[in-house]
Amino acid sequence: MAEAPLESRKLYVRSEDAQKFVEDVLKGNGVSAKNASTVARCLVQADLRGVDTHGINRIPSYMARIQQGALDAAADPVVTKVTPVVGQVDGRNGFGFVAAHAGMKLAIEMAEQFGIGMVSIKHSNHFGMSAWIVQQAIDANMMSLVFTNSSPALPAWGGKSKLMGVSPIACGAPGRDKPFILDMAPSVAARGKIYKAKRREEKIPLDWALDAEGNPTDDPTAALGGVMLPMGGPKGSALAIMMDVFSGVLSGSAFAGHVTGPYDPSKPADVGHFLVAIKPDLFMSLDEFRDRIQYLYERVVGSEKAAGVERIYFPGEIEQLTQAERLKNGIPYVSAEIDALNAEATKVGAAGIIVRDQ
Amino acid sequence: MAEAPLESRKLYVRSEDAQKFVEDVLKGNGVSAKNASTVARCLVQADLRGVDTHGINRIPSYMARIQQGALDAAADPVVTKVTPVVGQVDGRNGFGFVAAHAGMKLAIEMAEQFGIGMVSIKHSNHFGMSAWIVQQAIDANMMSLVFTNSSPALPAWGGKSKLMGVSPIACGAPGRDKPFILDMAPSVAARGKIYKAKRREEKIPLDWALDAEGNPTDDPTAALGGVMLPMGGPKGSALAIMMDVFSGVLSGSAFAGHVTGPYDPSKPADVGHFLVAIKPDLFMSLDEFRDRIQYLYERVVGSEKAAGVERIYFPGEIEQLTQAERLKNGIPYVSAEIDALNAEATKVGAAGIIVRDQ
C-alpha cells in the first residue's frame, strides 16, 4: 500500500506541550495566566478524551472572536450567591470555560455543605466539551448535571429552519476507577463533527443533516448551511428545548435562537449554562456509593452481547480509555491543523507547538 | 363503510366519574381515602392527557400487586429532611404516586425558601406518567426535574438482554397558558404502548423492539418477550443509565436491573425516584420568566414549517390540547378495558364505571 498522503498523516503532540502552547497563545491574546491555564486544560482534556471537535483546534476561531472584539479575553466572571445553595455567574463575555469552572467550583462548595448546589450562568461563551465540568465535579467526589444552550443549528421538530442549539445534556457520578460520564448532543451527530469533516475535507453520513433546501446531504459545507437532524425526531428536539429553558430562559441570557454562533464575530454569544452539583453520600457512605456505581458498571459491560459486538462500554468509558492512550502516546493531529495552530502562535510571537519525534 | 366492531368502539367516561370509580376500587383494596384520591387523580390525569398507557387501565395490574402482597396498599411514605434543601422519602412499598407526590411537595417547599429542593425516594413503586409530577411543580410556579428508574426492558447499547428500564426523563417550567413539559422515554417507543397494542390486539411498528432471538417484530407479545430498542442507539441507552444512577444508585433503592416489573407479583418493585424543584424567579421576576417561556413557545410553534407539517407543537402541548378536549367530551376507552375495570370493582363490591350517554 502507498504511504498515506502527507496532509492526512498524524502528528503527535504531548498533552503538556499542547497545554503550554495554548497557554502561550492565549496569554498573547490578552488572557490572564490563571484563565489561560483553565482554558488550555479544558481544551487539551477534550483532545485527550478523543473529543477532537472541542479541543485545541478551536483556538483559531476563539482567537478570531477575541481579535474581532466579540469575546473579551481579559474578562473575569462575577460570582454571586443568591441563596446558600444558589449561585449566579455573570460571564461578562469572557471564556465560557472560565465562567463554568468558577460556577462548578461554587456549586461543589454549596453541595458539600447542603447536599446540592445550583449555579446559573449568563453572558457566557462556548465552554467546549461538557465532560470536563462533569470531571471537575467527579474530582471533588460529586455528582453533577451540566446543561448549556448554544447557537441555532437544529430545527424544532416539524420546522425546517435552525432554532435550537445542538446543546449537550451532560451529567456524571463518581465510581471506583470507572466514573459515570454522560455528554450527549440531542442531534444524530454533534455539530463539531461536521466542522471537523469540513476541515479534513471528508464526507458525512447522509442521516446527519439536511441542506438549505431540506434534502439529505453528505457534504459538510452544505450541511452547515442547512440543519442538523435531532435524534429520535421530537425527542431530540425536546431535549434541545430543555437545554434552552434551563440554561437560557432561567439565567437571563440569550435563548430561543438568539445565541450567537462561534463563527459569527458580529456580537457576543451570550450563552447560558446551568450547573448542579450533588453530594452522592447523602443517604449512604461514599464508599458504598462508589461500590454501587462499580456494580452498575459491571452489570452494563458484562451484559450478554448482541451479535457482532466485541465489547460493551459504560458511558464515558471509551473517552477514558482514549485519554489513557493519548497521555502515553500523544494527541494525534493532521498537519493542516498544526499549521493553523502555529499561525495563531506567529500572530502573537509565541513559539510553535512541539510535535513528538516519531 | 361498515360500523366499527363492538370491541373497538369507543366508550366515553367523564373524568370526575373515572376519579370516583378509581377511588372506590382503591379504597376497596385497603387504600386510605387520602391516598386513593392522589392515585386516582394521577391516573385520570394521564388519561386526560392522552397518555393512555399510564392511566386507569393500569388498575387491574396494580390491584393484582396489592392482592398478591407485592405492593402495600396501606403504606404511608416516611418523609425525612436530610439538609434544609435535601429530603428523603421511604415509600415503604406503597404507591409510587403517593411517595412522589409527598416528595415533590417537600421539594417545592424547600425551593420556595432556598431556590432549589431535591428529594430522593426509595422503596417505591411505579408512579405512572411523570408529567403529573411536573404539573404539580408547575401548579406551584416551579421548574422541576423528575427522574425515575424502572424494571429492565432495554439492553445496554451492544447488549441483547434487558438491563435498563424504559424510564422517562421529565422536566418542566411554568409559562403563561403554555407551560414547558417534557416527559420522554429513552426508547424509540414507550413500553406501555406495547402493552396497549397487546391489550387491543394491534400490531406494532417494526423498529420498536426485538424479539427474544434479537429479530425485529411487529407482534407486541413477542416484543414484550424481547427487548425495546433505545432511541439514538448508545444515546438512549446512556439516558436510561442516567435515570438509574440518579434514581436507583443515589437513593439506596434497587438498580442495575433489579427493579421488579409491574407484572411480576413475586416481590416489591423497589423503584427509586429523583425529584428537583427550582424557583424560576431567582434571577428575574416570575412575570418576566413567564414571558420568556411564552416567547420561546411562540418561536417554536412559529418556526418555518417543513414540507407536509401543518402545525408545530411545544413539548407538552399536544397533551394539554388533548386534556382540554377530554375534559369536555370525556375519556375514550374500548369495551374490553371497561370490562376489565368493572371486574375490579366487582371484586371489592364497588359500583361500575359510569359510561357517558352517546
XYZ file of C-alpha atoms in Angstrom:
716
model
C 0.000 0.000 0.000
C 1.128 3.542 -0.700
C 2.003 5.783 2.224
C -0.855 7.995 3.471
C -0.762 11.448 1.856
C 1.217 13.959 3.902
C -1.782 16.114 4.842
C -3.643 13.204 6.473
C -0.621 11.699 8.271
C -0.920 12.003 12.038
C 1.436 14.198 14.039
C 1.562 13.513 17.779
C 1.734 16.176 20.480
C 2.284 15.551 24.180
C -0.553 16.886 26.314
C 1.826 19.016 28.386
C 3.217 20.575 25.193
C -0.300 21.245 23.924
C -1.134 22.838 27.294
C 1.929 25.096 27.211
C 1.296 26.059 23.587
C -2.358 27.006 24.178
C -1.489 28.963 27.324
C 1.095 30.982 25.400
C -1.279 31.767 22.526
C -3.999 32.778 24.984
C -1.680 34.981 27.014
C -0.520 36.571 23.771
C -4.156 37.466 23.137
C -4.651 39.176 26.479
C -5.866 36.285 28.624
C -4.555 36.227 32.220
C -2.148 33.414 33.143
C -4.714 31.908 35.507
C -7.537 31.915 32.976
C -5.230 30.734 30.180
C -4.344 27.735 32.299
C -8.030 26.871 32.826
C -8.984 27.259 29.160
C -5.956 25.300 27.961
C -6.630 22.472 30.398
C -10.254 22.114 29.203
C -9.302 22.157 25.521
C -6.458 19.682 25.947
C -8.695 17.423 28.034
C -11.158 17.279 25.123
C -8.350 16.215 22.787
C -7.119 13.653 25.311
C -10.618 12.169 25.560
C -10.881 11.958 21.770
C -13.495 14.707 21.591
C -11.385 16.325 18.861
C -14.234 18.618 17.830
C -13.922 20.532 21.122
C -10.160 20.574 21.522
C -7.333 22.945 20.696
C -8.356 23.084 17.044
C -10.963 25.582 18.220
C -8.167 28.052 19.045
C -8.227 29.852 15.663
C -11.967 30.537 15.899
C -11.763 31.567 19.569
C -8.824 33.901 18.794
C -10.760 35.372 15.870
C -13.571 36.224 18.289
C -11.105 37.980 20.593
C -9.403 39.841 17.754
C -12.765 40.952 16.343
C -13.923 42.140 19.743
C -16.722 39.552 20.074
C -15.201 37.849 23.155
C -13.470 39.686 25.981
C -10.161 37.897 26.618
C -9.495 39.905 29.780
C -12.894 39.391 31.411
C -13.192 37.730 34.793
C -16.585 36.299 35.737
C -18.556 37.858 38.596
C -19.771 35.209 41.038
C -22.715 35.977 43.345
C -24.516 33.836 45.892
C -28.276 34.314 45.673
C -29.188 31.824 48.434
C -26.973 29.440 50.438
C -27.455 26.857 47.631
C -27.945 29.012 44.524
C -25.227 30.959 42.777
C -25.190 33.205 39.765
C -22.259 33.823 37.472
C -22.084 36.719 35.042
C -19.550 35.559 32.469
C -19.084 39.160 31.290
C -18.499 37.820 27.793
C -15.265 36.084 28.774
C -14.402 32.481 28.061
C -17.177 30.021 28.868
C -14.542 27.704 30.293
C -13.613 30.262 32.935
C -17.219 31.092 33.868
C -18.246 27.427 34.038
C -15.171 26.452 36.049
C -15.926 29.163 38.610
C -19.582 28.158 38.607
C -18.969 24.472 39.221
C -16.460 25.356 41.944
C -19.176 27.267 43.786
C -21.796 24.552 43.138
C -19.441 21.991 44.681
C -18.795 24.149 47.752
C -22.534 24.591 48.332
C -23.211 20.884 47.774
C -20.516 19.942 50.288
C -22.378 21.933 52.910
C -26.041 21.429 51.919
C -26.080 18.335 49.690
C -26.910 20.218 46.500
C -25.752 23.421 44.849
C -27.016 25.086 41.710
C -25.327 27.788 39.632
C -26.884 29.675 36.749
C -24.509 31.367 34.305
C -25.326 34.201 31.911
C -23.459 36.299 29.336
C -21.026 33.460 28.737
C -19.422 31.835 25.712
C -18.922 28.295 24.420
C -17.432 26.140 27.205
C -16.297 23.351 24.915
C -16.742 19.737 25.994
C -19.245 19.452 28.871
C -17.446 16.372 30.217
C -14.621 18.480 31.678
C -17.117 20.164 34.016
C -18.566 16.780 34.942
C -14.987 15.636 35.617
C -14.359 18.714 37.786
C -17.289 17.578 39.940
C -16.120 13.952 39.972
C -12.665 15.089 41.099
C -14.449 16.619 44.118
C -16.457 13.394 44.683
C -19.642 14.970 43.352
C -22.464 14.021 41.029
C -23.420 16.746 38.568
C -25.807 17.998 35.934
C -24.283 20.234 33.246
C -26.633 21.927 30.769
C -25.939 24.694 28.259
C -27.631 26.324 25.337
C -25.911 27.240 22.084
C -26.391 28.892 18.735
C -29.165 27.666 16.397
C -28.327 24.521 14.455
C -31.362 22.281 14.858
C -34.986 22.862 13.870
C -37.803 22.457 16.364
C -39.458 19.188 15.337
C -41.586 19.929 12.288
C -39.614 23.034 11.411
C -37.066 23.439 8.648
C -35.045 26.408 9.872
C -32.441 26.442 12.648
C -33.826 27.472 16.013
C -32.379 25.363 18.850
C -28.749 24.635 19.644
C -27.166 21.225 19.377
C -26.538 21.570 23.107
C -25.401 18.504 25.002
C -27.093 17.141 28.093
C -24.317 16.089 30.441
C -24.095 14.574 33.898
C -21.926 12.278 35.964
C -21.212 10.427 39.163
C -18.008 9.213 40.813
C -17.294 5.491 40.882
C -14.218 3.407 41.600
C -11.914 3.727 38.583
C -14.872 3.934 36.191
C -16.965 7.047 36.796
C -20.279 7.577 35.011
C -19.944 10.425 32.492
C -22.702 11.235 30.013
C -22.136 14.038 27.489
C -24.571 13.755 24.653
C -25.783 16.067 21.906
C -29.505 15.832 21.033
C -28.662 15.539 17.349
C -27.927 12.369 15.394
C -24.317 13.672 15.325
C -22.506 16.528 17.127
C -22.209 19.712 15.095
C -18.482 19.881 15.718
C -18.131 16.612 13.828
C -19.374 18.379 10.718
C -16.826 21.182 11.195
C -14.147 18.532 11.640
C -15.195 16.751 8.435
C -15.127 20.076 6.603
C -11.669 20.875 7.957
C -10.448 17.440 6.939
C -12.322 17.512 3.613
C -14.284 14.367 4.456
C -17.874 13.426 3.611
C -20.521 12.958 6.325
C -23.221 10.248 6.592
C -26.492 11.140 4.899
C -28.600 10.999 8.057
C -26.730 13.714 9.975
C -28.197 16.846 8.414
C -30.312 18.441 5.714
C -29.043 21.094 3.274
C -30.649 24.530 2.930
C -33.339 23.092 0.650
C -34.233 20.394 3.191
C -32.559 17.488 1.368
C -30.182 14.928 2.911
C -26.526 15.703 2.176
C -23.060 14.150 2.633
C -21.278 17.484 2.074
C -20.267 19.128 5.371
C -20.381 22.635 3.851
C -23.926 22.076 2.573
C -24.899 20.584 5.946
C -23.561 23.642 7.786
C -25.761 25.760 5.540
C -28.779 23.607 6.360
C -29.982 21.972 9.569
C -28.773 19.148 11.823
C -31.285 16.353 12.404
C -32.398 15.686 16.014
C -32.140 12.141 17.313
C -35.481 10.428 17.803
C -37.306 13.236 15.966
C -39.440 15.161 18.513
C -37.426 13.678 21.414
C -34.101 15.212 20.389
C -35.875 18.454 19.611
C -37.495 18.497 23.074
C -34.128 17.831 24.776
C -32.677 20.829 22.927
C -35.586 22.966 24.161
C -34.974 21.649 27.694
C -31.351 22.860 27.486
C -32.581 26.299 26.384
C -35.176 26.558 29.203
C -32.727 25.679 31.988
C -29.697 27.499 30.529
C -31.132 30.452 28.625
C -34.618 31.269 29.921
C -33.743 30.812 33.617
C -30.392 32.622 33.591
C -31.374 35.790 31.774
C -29.030 35.005 28.901
C -29.969 34.734 25.224
C -32.420 31.966 24.258
C -34.941 30.908 21.629
C -32.461 31.099 18.786
C -30.652 34.279 19.834
C -27.312 32.811 20.978
C -24.665 33.962 18.506
C -22.709 31.248 16.709
C -18.996 30.661 17.453
C -18.108 31.511 13.869
C -20.103 34.741 13.793
C -17.880 37.521 15.207
C -20.505 40.268 14.870
C -21.631 40.219 18.511
C -21.218 38.468 21.901
C -22.536 34.896 22.012
C -24.482 35.458 25.289
C -24.576 31.729 26.088
C -26.286 30.500 29.270
C -25.315 27.475 31.375
C -26.972 25.551 34.222
C -24.797 23.600 36.660
C -25.815 21.429 39.590
C -23.541 19.542 41.997
C -24.994 16.822 44.228
C -23.318 15.068 47.139
C -23.514 11.343 46.405
C -23.126 10.300 50.039
C -26.315 11.821 51.402
C -28.059 8.513 52.028
C -25.115 6.100 52.317
C -21.328 6.274 52.658
C -19.216 7.441 49.726
C -17.639 4.002 49.707
C -20.999 2.321 49.282
C -21.972 4.781 46.533
C -18.737 4.025 44.674
C -19.396 0.313 45.038
C -22.871 0.734 43.594
C -21.560 2.626 40.538
C -18.907 -0.071 40.122
C -21.608 -2.752 40.295
C -23.685 -0.885 37.691
C -20.569 -0.658 35.516
C -20.003 -4.405 35.782
C -23.628 -5.193 35.003
C -23.542 -2.944 31.903
C -20.240 -4.076 30.416
C -20.942 -7.670 31.449
C -24.271 -7.796 29.567
C -24.868 -10.647 27.147
C -23.577 -9.183 23.887
C -25.596 -8.789 20.694
C -24.236 -10.428 17.547
C -21.063 -8.759 16.251
C -20.398 -6.770 19.438
C -16.927 -7.317 20.899
C -17.163 -5.140 23.979
C -19.847 -3.115 25.742
C -18.782 0.252 27.178
C -20.088 2.307 30.101
C -20.990 5.944 29.328
C -17.702 7.890 29.306
C -15.518 4.794 29.224
C -14.384 4.986 25.592
C -13.213 8.552 26.237
C -11.447 7.459 29.429
C -9.578 4.711 27.534
C -8.663 7.170 24.791
C -7.307 9.561 27.415
C -5.062 6.871 28.908
C -3.718 6.013 25.468
C -3.143 9.626 24.436
C -1.483 10.528 27.724
C 1.021 7.822 26.830
C 1.411 8.274 23.070
C 0.422 11.877 22.499
C -2.554 13.508 20.797
C -2.827 12.999 17.026
C -3.378 15.977 14.717
C -3.090 16.387 10.956
C -0.573 18.830 9.513
C -3.216 21.335 8.378
C -4.374 21.548 11.983
C -0.822 22.067 13.270
C -0.272 24.753 10.626
C -3.427 26.613 11.642
C -2.389 26.455 15.309
C 1.134 27.665 14.595
C -0.263 30.559 12.580
C -2.003 31.717 15.765
C 1.280 31.481 17.676
C 3.073 33.501 14.987
C 0.469 36.287 15.248
C 1.351 36.872 18.897
C 5.043 35.989 18.751
C 4.658 32.727 20.685
C 6.547 29.503 19.991
C 5.061 26.864 17.695
C 3.567 23.647 19.051
C 6.086 20.863 19.723
C 5.419 17.752 17.643
C 6.778 14.493 19.087
C 9.560 12.601 17.351
C 8.016 9.571 15.619
C -68.414 1.828 5.464
C -69.372 -0.834 7.991
C -69.702 0.160 11.631
C -66.591 -0.429 13.771
C -66.685 -3.794 15.563
C -68.165 -3.545 19.038
C -64.910 -4.264 20.857
C -63.074 -1.334 19.248
C -65.897 1.207 19.519
C -65.063 3.994 21.938
C -66.949 4.444 25.205
C -66.586 7.852 26.879
C -66.184 8.425 30.602
C -66.248 11.793 32.354
C -63.045 12.483 34.267
C -64.939 13.020 37.534
C -66.645 9.640 37.110
C -63.297 7.977 36.394
C -61.857 9.658 39.505
C -64.743 8.447 41.725
C -64.563 4.931 40.256
C -60.800 4.588 40.822
C -61.067 5.986 44.366
C -63.734 3.415 45.217
C -61.752 0.491 43.807
C -58.637 1.647 45.665
C -60.478 2.114 48.954
C -61.977 -1.347 48.492
C -58.407 -2.648 48.285
C -57.315 -1.043 51.540
C -56.000 2.324 50.314
C -56.792 5.303 52.578
C -59.240 7.892 51.224
C -56.475 10.496 51.038
C -54.049 8.266 49.148
C -56.819 6.913 46.901
C -57.627 10.467 45.887
C -53.975 11.140 44.983
C -53.547 7.918 43.000
C -56.837 8.353 41.152
C -56.030 11.948 40.245
C -52.663 10.953 38.751
C -54.132 8.060 36.741
C -57.054 10.092 35.433
C -54.716 12.951 34.537
C -52.730 10.535 32.350
C -55.915 9.526 30.536
C -56.948 13.153 30.166
C -53.575 13.996 28.621
C -53.883 11.099 26.180
C -51.122 9.111 27.897
C -53.484 6.112 27.879
C -50.665 3.702 28.682
C -50.342 5.207 32.172
C -53.991 5.763 33.015
C -56.713 3.876 34.819
C -56.219 0.810 32.624
C -53.292 0.075 34.930
C -55.741 -0.563 37.798
C -56.035 -4.341 37.237
C -52.264 -4.846 37.383
C -51.879 -2.508 40.387
C -54.691 -4.323 42.227
C -53.101 -7.680 41.391
C -49.913 -6.458 43.084
C -51.882 -5.481 46.191
C -53.833 -8.745 46.262
C -50.656 -10.793 45.817
C -48.926 -8.870 48.589
C -46.306 -7.275 46.318
C -47.484 -3.678 46.981
C -48.658 -2.384 50.356
C -51.948 -0.573 49.796
C -51.997 0.776 53.355
C -48.446 2.139 53.421
C -47.795 5.821 54.019
C -44.419 7.170 52.946
C -41.933 8.373 55.562
C -40.576 11.817 54.704
C -37.292 12.981 56.247
C -35.305 16.164 55.773
C -31.582 15.435 55.468
C -30.467 19.040 54.979
C -32.520 22.256 54.589
C -32.666 21.526 50.818
C -32.471 17.720 50.624
C -35.275 15.345 51.549
C -35.559 11.593 51.574
C -38.756 9.621 51.156
C -39.063 5.959 52.061
C -42.027 4.801 50.000
C -42.386 1.739 52.253
C -43.573 -0.210 49.206
C -46.755 1.836 48.875
C -47.982 3.503 45.704
C -45.296 5.426 43.819
C -47.858 8.146 43.184
C -48.195 8.781 46.922
C -44.445 8.771 47.601
C -43.684 11.032 44.635
C -46.488 13.435 45.486
C -45.175 13.798 49.041
C -41.635 14.122 47.690
C -42.430 16.874 45.217
C -44.450 18.710 47.871
C -41.344 18.814 50.085
C -39.070 19.747 47.159
C -41.349 22.685 46.349
C -41.377 23.887 49.978
C -37.566 23.796 50.120
C -37.265 25.537 46.736
C -39.622 28.296 47.862
C -37.251 29.049 50.708
C -33.831 28.292 49.194
C -34.352 28.374 45.419
C -33.853 24.635 44.917
C -35.015 21.489 46.692
C -34.079 17.896 45.982
C -35.851 14.746 47.159
C -34.596 11.206 46.743
C -37.183 8.410 47.009
C -36.504 4.754 47.737
C -38.582 1.577 48.177
C -41.263 2.982 45.913
C -43.400 1.657 43.073
C -44.349 2.805 39.579
C -45.586 6.409 39.696
C -47.249 6.352 36.308
C -46.910 9.340 34.000
C -44.050 11.629 35.088
C -45.857 14.674 33.701
C -48.277 14.790 36.651
C -45.339 15.469 38.986
C -44.027 18.129 36.618
C -47.544 19.609 36.629
C -47.606 19.530 40.447
C -44.489 21.711 40.365
C -45.898 23.998 37.669
C -49.068 24.483 39.740
C -46.747 25.819 42.472
C -44.914 28.067 39.941
C -41.849 25.823 39.964
C -39.482 24.346 37.432
C -38.713 20.676 38.021
C -36.642 17.643 37.127
C -38.382 14.275 37.541
C -36.302 11.119 37.095
C -37.147 7.504 37.936
C -35.779 4.070 37.270
C -37.888 1.067 36.339
C -37.775 -2.650 35.609
C -35.484 -3.976 32.848
C -36.840 -3.570 29.327
C -33.943 -2.128 27.341
C -30.468 -3.527 26.685
C -27.359 -1.518 27.411
C -26.121 -0.494 23.964
C -24.402 -3.526 22.445
C -26.256 -5.950 24.693
C -29.153 -8.184 23.761
C -30.732 -8.842 27.153
C -32.896 -6.457 29.189
C -30.968 -4.476 31.773
C -32.129 -0.873 31.990
C -35.645 0.470 32.394
C -37.502 2.430 29.763
C -37.532 5.231 32.322
C -38.601 8.662 31.153
C -36.598 11.819 31.646
C -39.064 14.528 32.588
C -38.887 18.216 33.448
C -40.893 21.379 33.150
C -41.266 25.102 33.659
C -44.260 27.390 34.120
C -45.238 29.727 31.298
C -48.312 31.784 30.519
C -51.018 29.344 29.350
C -48.445 27.087 27.658
C -46.044 25.553 30.190
C -42.998 23.569 29.080
C -43.489 19.878 29.939
C -41.070 17.228 28.715
C -41.790 13.563 29.558
C -39.830 11.309 27.303
C -38.881 7.639 27.353
C -35.341 6.797 26.106
C -36.744 4.100 23.818
C -37.975 4.501 20.263
C -41.447 3.922 21.790
C -42.774 3.760 25.389
C -43.137 0.248 26.753
C -46.724 0.923 27.808
C -47.579 1.420 24.145
C -46.671 -2.201 23.538
C -48.898 -3.328 26.422
C -51.666 -1.192 24.965
C -51.235 -2.734 21.498
C -51.332 -6.188 23.084
C -54.482 -5.349 25.025
C -56.091 -4.011 21.863
C -54.699 -6.825 19.704
C -52.882 -4.410 17.405
C -49.536 -4.782 15.639
C -46.565 -2.533 16.468
C -44.060 -0.856 14.094
C -41.015 -2.999 13.323
C -38.488 -0.537 14.777
C -39.856 -0.534 18.330
C -38.382 -3.766 19.682
C -36.554 -7.019 19.066
C -37.974 -10.449 19.911
C -36.183 -12.902 22.209
C -33.945 -14.053 19.345
C -32.921 -10.472 18.552
C -35.037 -10.045 15.420
C -37.359 -7.104 14.637
C -41.020 -7.920 15.357
C -44.473 -6.365 14.873
C -46.078 -8.691 17.436
C -46.500 -6.974 20.846
C -46.336 -10.292 22.723
C -43.061 -11.252 21.025
C -41.739 -7.739 21.681
C -42.573 -7.988 25.390
C -40.564 -11.212 25.452
C -37.625 -9.491 23.778
C -36.101 -6.047 24.191
C -37.181 -2.465 23.435
C -34.816 -0.507 21.196
C -33.253 2.677 22.616
C -33.570 5.866 20.595
C -30.341 7.022 19.017
C -28.593 3.747 19.915
C -25.971 4.461 22.617
C -27.628 7.805 23.436
C -30.963 6.323 24.553
C -29.075 3.629 26.422
C -26.977 6.235 28.253
C -30.092 8.241 29.210
C -31.575 5.081 30.730
C -28.360 4.565 32.727
C -28.549 8.224 33.849
C -32.057 7.601 35.218
C -30.743 4.568 37.125
C -27.757 6.459 38.598
C -29.835 9.382 39.905
C -32.902 7.353 40.951
C -31.552 3.966 41.983
C -27.856 4.250 42.867
C -28.211 7.525 44.797
C -31.382 6.665 46.728
C -30.436 3.239 48.026
C -33.243 1.592 46.075
C -32.872 -1.251 43.554
C -30.814 -0.523 40.418
C -28.766 -2.186 37.672
C -31.640 -4.386 36.519
C -33.026 -5.310 39.929
C -36.250 -3.272 39.922
C -39.135 -5.758 39.781
C -41.527 -5.405 36.836
C -45.133 -4.208 37.345
C -46.466 -7.514 36.064
C -44.258 -9.661 38.316
C -46.033 -10.029 41.677
C -43.279 -12.117 43.299
C -41.646 -9.255 45.214
C -41.700 -5.485 45.871
C -40.656 -3.357 42.901
C -38.210 -1.225 44.972
C -38.279 1.632 42.471
C -36.223 4.796 43.102
C -37.098 8.357 42.075
C -35.201 11.660 41.967
C -37.123 14.930 42.162
C -35.846 18.506 41.991
C -37.876 21.713 42.229
C -36.317 25.017 41.164
C -37.676 28.515 41.724
C -37.874 30.147 38.293
C -37.806 33.696 39.641
C -34.335 33.627 41.181
C -32.759 35.971 38.665
C -35.789 37.888 37.348
C -39.461 38.331 38.237
C -41.892 35.448 37.746
C -43.720 37.618 35.246
C -40.580 38.050 33.184
C -39.840 34.315 33.367
C -43.358 33.519 32.140
C -42.928 35.996 29.301
C -39.674 34.323 28.293
C -41.284 30.858 28.198
C -44.165 32.334 26.196
C -41.672 33.884 23.769
C -39.863 30.547 23.421
C -43.246 28.904 22.777
C -44.033 31.396 20.039
C -40.626 30.979 18.431
C -41.003 27.180 18.412
C -44.567 26.913 17.110
C -43.984 29.847 14.770
C -40.979 28.197 13.082
C -40.956 27.924 9.321
C -42.615 24.531 8.746
C -41.062 21.613 6.888
C -42.968 20.182 3.928
C -46.155 18.383 4.958
C -46.212 19.777 8.516
C -49.452 21.553 9.423
C -48.624 22.662 12.944
C -45.562 22.645 15.197
C -46.155 21.842 18.880
C -44.300 22.850 22.044
C -43.248 19.969 24.356
C -46.353 19.024 26.362
C -48.748 20.983 24.178
C -50.381 18.065 22.371
C -51.192 16.514 25.759
C -52.541 19.845 27.012
C -54.852 20.122 23.992
C -55.991 16.520 24.459
C -56.763 17.285 28.102
C -58.956 20.239 27.168
C -60.845 18.107 24.654
C -61.290 15.158 27.026
C -62.398 17.357 29.914
C -65.189 18.446 27.588
C -66.079 15.207 25.798
C -64.931 12.509 28.186
C -62.104 9.975 28.058
C -62.408 7.260 25.398
C -61.953 3.591 26.344
C -62.763 0.368 24.495
C -65.277 -2.074 25.964
C -62.641 -4.682 26.903
C -60.968 -2.006 29.028
C -64.252 -1.023 30.694
C -64.985 -4.711 31.370
C -61.569 -5.236 32.992
C -62.067 -2.155 35.170
C -65.581 -3.198 36.236
C -64.287 -6.655 37.153
C -62.015 -4.928 39.693
C -64.997 -3.040 41.104
C -66.994 -6.248 41.389
C -64.184 -7.906 43.378
C -64.497 -5.290 46.116
C -68.223 -4.608 45.867
C -67.793 -1.148 44.357
C -70.002 0.362 41.665
C -69.069 0.027 37.979
C -67.652 2.929 35.987
C -70.238 5.315 34.529
C -70.109 5.493 30.728
C -71.469 8.677 29.171
C -74.592 8.605 27.038
C -73.533 8.939 23.409
